[in-house]
Coordinates of C-alpha atoms in Angstrom, one line a residue:
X78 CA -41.6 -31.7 6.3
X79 CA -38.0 -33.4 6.9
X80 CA -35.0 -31.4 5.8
X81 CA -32.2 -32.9 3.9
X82 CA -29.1 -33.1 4.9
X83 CA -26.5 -32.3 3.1
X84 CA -23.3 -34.6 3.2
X85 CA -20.1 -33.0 4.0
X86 CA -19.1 -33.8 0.5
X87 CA -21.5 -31.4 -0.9
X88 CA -21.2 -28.2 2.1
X89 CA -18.2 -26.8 0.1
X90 CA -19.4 -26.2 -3.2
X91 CA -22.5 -24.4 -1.8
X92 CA -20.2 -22.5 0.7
X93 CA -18.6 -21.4 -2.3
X94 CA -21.5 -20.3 -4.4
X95 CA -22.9 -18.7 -1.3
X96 CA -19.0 -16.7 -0.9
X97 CA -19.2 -15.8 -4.7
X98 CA -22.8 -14.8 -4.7
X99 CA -22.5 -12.6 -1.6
X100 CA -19.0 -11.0 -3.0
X101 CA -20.4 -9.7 -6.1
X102 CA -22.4 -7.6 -3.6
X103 CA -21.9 -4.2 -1.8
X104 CA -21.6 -4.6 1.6
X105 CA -20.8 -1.4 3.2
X106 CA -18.9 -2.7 6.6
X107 CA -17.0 -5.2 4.3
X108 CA -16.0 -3.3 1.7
X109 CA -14.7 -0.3 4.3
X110 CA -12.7 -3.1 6.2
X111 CA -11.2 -3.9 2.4
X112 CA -10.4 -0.2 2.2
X113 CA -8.5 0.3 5.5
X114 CA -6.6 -2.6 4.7
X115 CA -5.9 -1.6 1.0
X116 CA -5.0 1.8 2.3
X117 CA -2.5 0.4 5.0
X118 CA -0.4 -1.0 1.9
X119 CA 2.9 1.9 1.9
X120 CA 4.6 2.6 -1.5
X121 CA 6.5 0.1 -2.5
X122 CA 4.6 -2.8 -1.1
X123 CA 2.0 -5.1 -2.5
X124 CA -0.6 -7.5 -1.1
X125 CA -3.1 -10.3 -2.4
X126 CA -6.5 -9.8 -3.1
X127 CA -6.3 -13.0 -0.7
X128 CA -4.3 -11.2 2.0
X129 CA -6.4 -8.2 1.8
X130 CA -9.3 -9.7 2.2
X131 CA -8.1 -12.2 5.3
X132 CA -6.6 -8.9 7.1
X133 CA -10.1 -6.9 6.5
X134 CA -11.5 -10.2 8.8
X135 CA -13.2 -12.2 5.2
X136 CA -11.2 -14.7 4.2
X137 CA -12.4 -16.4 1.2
X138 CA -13.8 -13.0 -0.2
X139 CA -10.8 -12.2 -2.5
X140 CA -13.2 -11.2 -5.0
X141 CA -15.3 -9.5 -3.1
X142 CA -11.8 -7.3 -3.3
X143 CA -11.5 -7.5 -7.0
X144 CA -14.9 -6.4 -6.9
X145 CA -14.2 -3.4 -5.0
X146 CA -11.3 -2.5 -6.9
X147 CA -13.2 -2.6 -10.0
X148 CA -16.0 -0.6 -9.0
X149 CA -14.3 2.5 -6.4
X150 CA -11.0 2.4 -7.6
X151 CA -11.0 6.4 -7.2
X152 CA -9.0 7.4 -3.6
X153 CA -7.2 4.0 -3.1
X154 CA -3.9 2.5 -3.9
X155 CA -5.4 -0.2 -6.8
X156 CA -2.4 -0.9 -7.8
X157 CA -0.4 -2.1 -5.0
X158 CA -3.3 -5.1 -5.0
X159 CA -1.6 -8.3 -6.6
X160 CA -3.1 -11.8 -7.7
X161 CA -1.5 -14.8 -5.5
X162 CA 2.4 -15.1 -6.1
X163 CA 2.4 -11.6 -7.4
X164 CA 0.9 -12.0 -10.6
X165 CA -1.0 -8.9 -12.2
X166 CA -4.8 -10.3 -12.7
X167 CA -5.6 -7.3 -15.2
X168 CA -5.5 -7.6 -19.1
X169 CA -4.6 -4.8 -21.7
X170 CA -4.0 -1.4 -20.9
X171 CA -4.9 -1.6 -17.1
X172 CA -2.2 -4.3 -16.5
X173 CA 0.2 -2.1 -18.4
X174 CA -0.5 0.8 -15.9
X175 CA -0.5 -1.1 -12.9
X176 CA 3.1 -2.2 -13.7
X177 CA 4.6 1.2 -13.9
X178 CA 2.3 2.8 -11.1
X179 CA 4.4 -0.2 -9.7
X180 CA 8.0 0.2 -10.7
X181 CA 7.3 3.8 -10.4
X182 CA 6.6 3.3 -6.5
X183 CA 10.2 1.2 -6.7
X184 CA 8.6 -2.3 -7.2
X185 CA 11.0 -4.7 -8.7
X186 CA 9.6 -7.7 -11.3
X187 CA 10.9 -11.5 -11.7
X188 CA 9.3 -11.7 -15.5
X189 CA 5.8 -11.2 -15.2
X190 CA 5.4 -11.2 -11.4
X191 CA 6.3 -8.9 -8.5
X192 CA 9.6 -10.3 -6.3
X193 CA 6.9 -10.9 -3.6
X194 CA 9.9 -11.7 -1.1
X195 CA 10.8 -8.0 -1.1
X196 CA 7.9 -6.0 -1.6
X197 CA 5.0 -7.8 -0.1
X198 CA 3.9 -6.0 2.5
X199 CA 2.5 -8.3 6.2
X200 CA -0.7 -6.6 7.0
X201 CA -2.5 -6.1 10.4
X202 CA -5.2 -8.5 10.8
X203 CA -8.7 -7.1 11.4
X204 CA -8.4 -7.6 15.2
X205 CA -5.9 -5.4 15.9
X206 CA -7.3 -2.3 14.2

């Protein structure tokens, strides 16, 4: 039986399913590469799910991070994990908290997002650790 090939046209959006379906699971070596890099974040810093994710050598998995962050949250700086341009991704109560574990740590806000031009924090990519 022939195989079909795909056309390049059509690769991404089953490279993306594939990403998305394989985040929403535990991996154990991913998701303790996620943790180093979420625990290399100091006070007063923030990262991306993005950033965290491309330093922890899985770019494209940022919600494999959100994932992660969701589920173990116990033992790791959560908060200091920020949605692209330093938006805060959670809703209700939790977003509420994240912002004054935040300021509490010294984090300054424009509006709604964090001044990403002081506080984001250049993390070591998964090579050099």
């Amino acid at each position: 039986m022939r195989r079909k090939r795909l056309s390049y046209v059509q690769l991404p959006a089953k490279f993306k399913r594939r990403i998305i379906r394989d985040g929403t699971r535990a991996n154990e070596q991913r998701d303790a590469a996620f943790r180093r890099a979420i625990r290399s974040i100091p006070k007063g810093k923030v990262s991306t799910y993005g950033r965290v994710a491309t330093a922890a050598g899985y770019p494209l998995y940022h919600r494999a991070v959100a994932r992660l962050l969701r589920v173990e949250p116990v033992g790791l700086p959560w908060q200091r994990v920020v949605g692209a341009g330093g938006e805060i991704k959670l809703r209700g109560e939790g977003a509420a908290e994240q912002r004054l574990r935040l300021e509490f740590e010294g984090v300054r806000f424009r509006g709604k997002r964090v001044d990403m031009s002081r506080h984001e924090h250049a993390l070591r990519m998964w090579e050099e650790w």
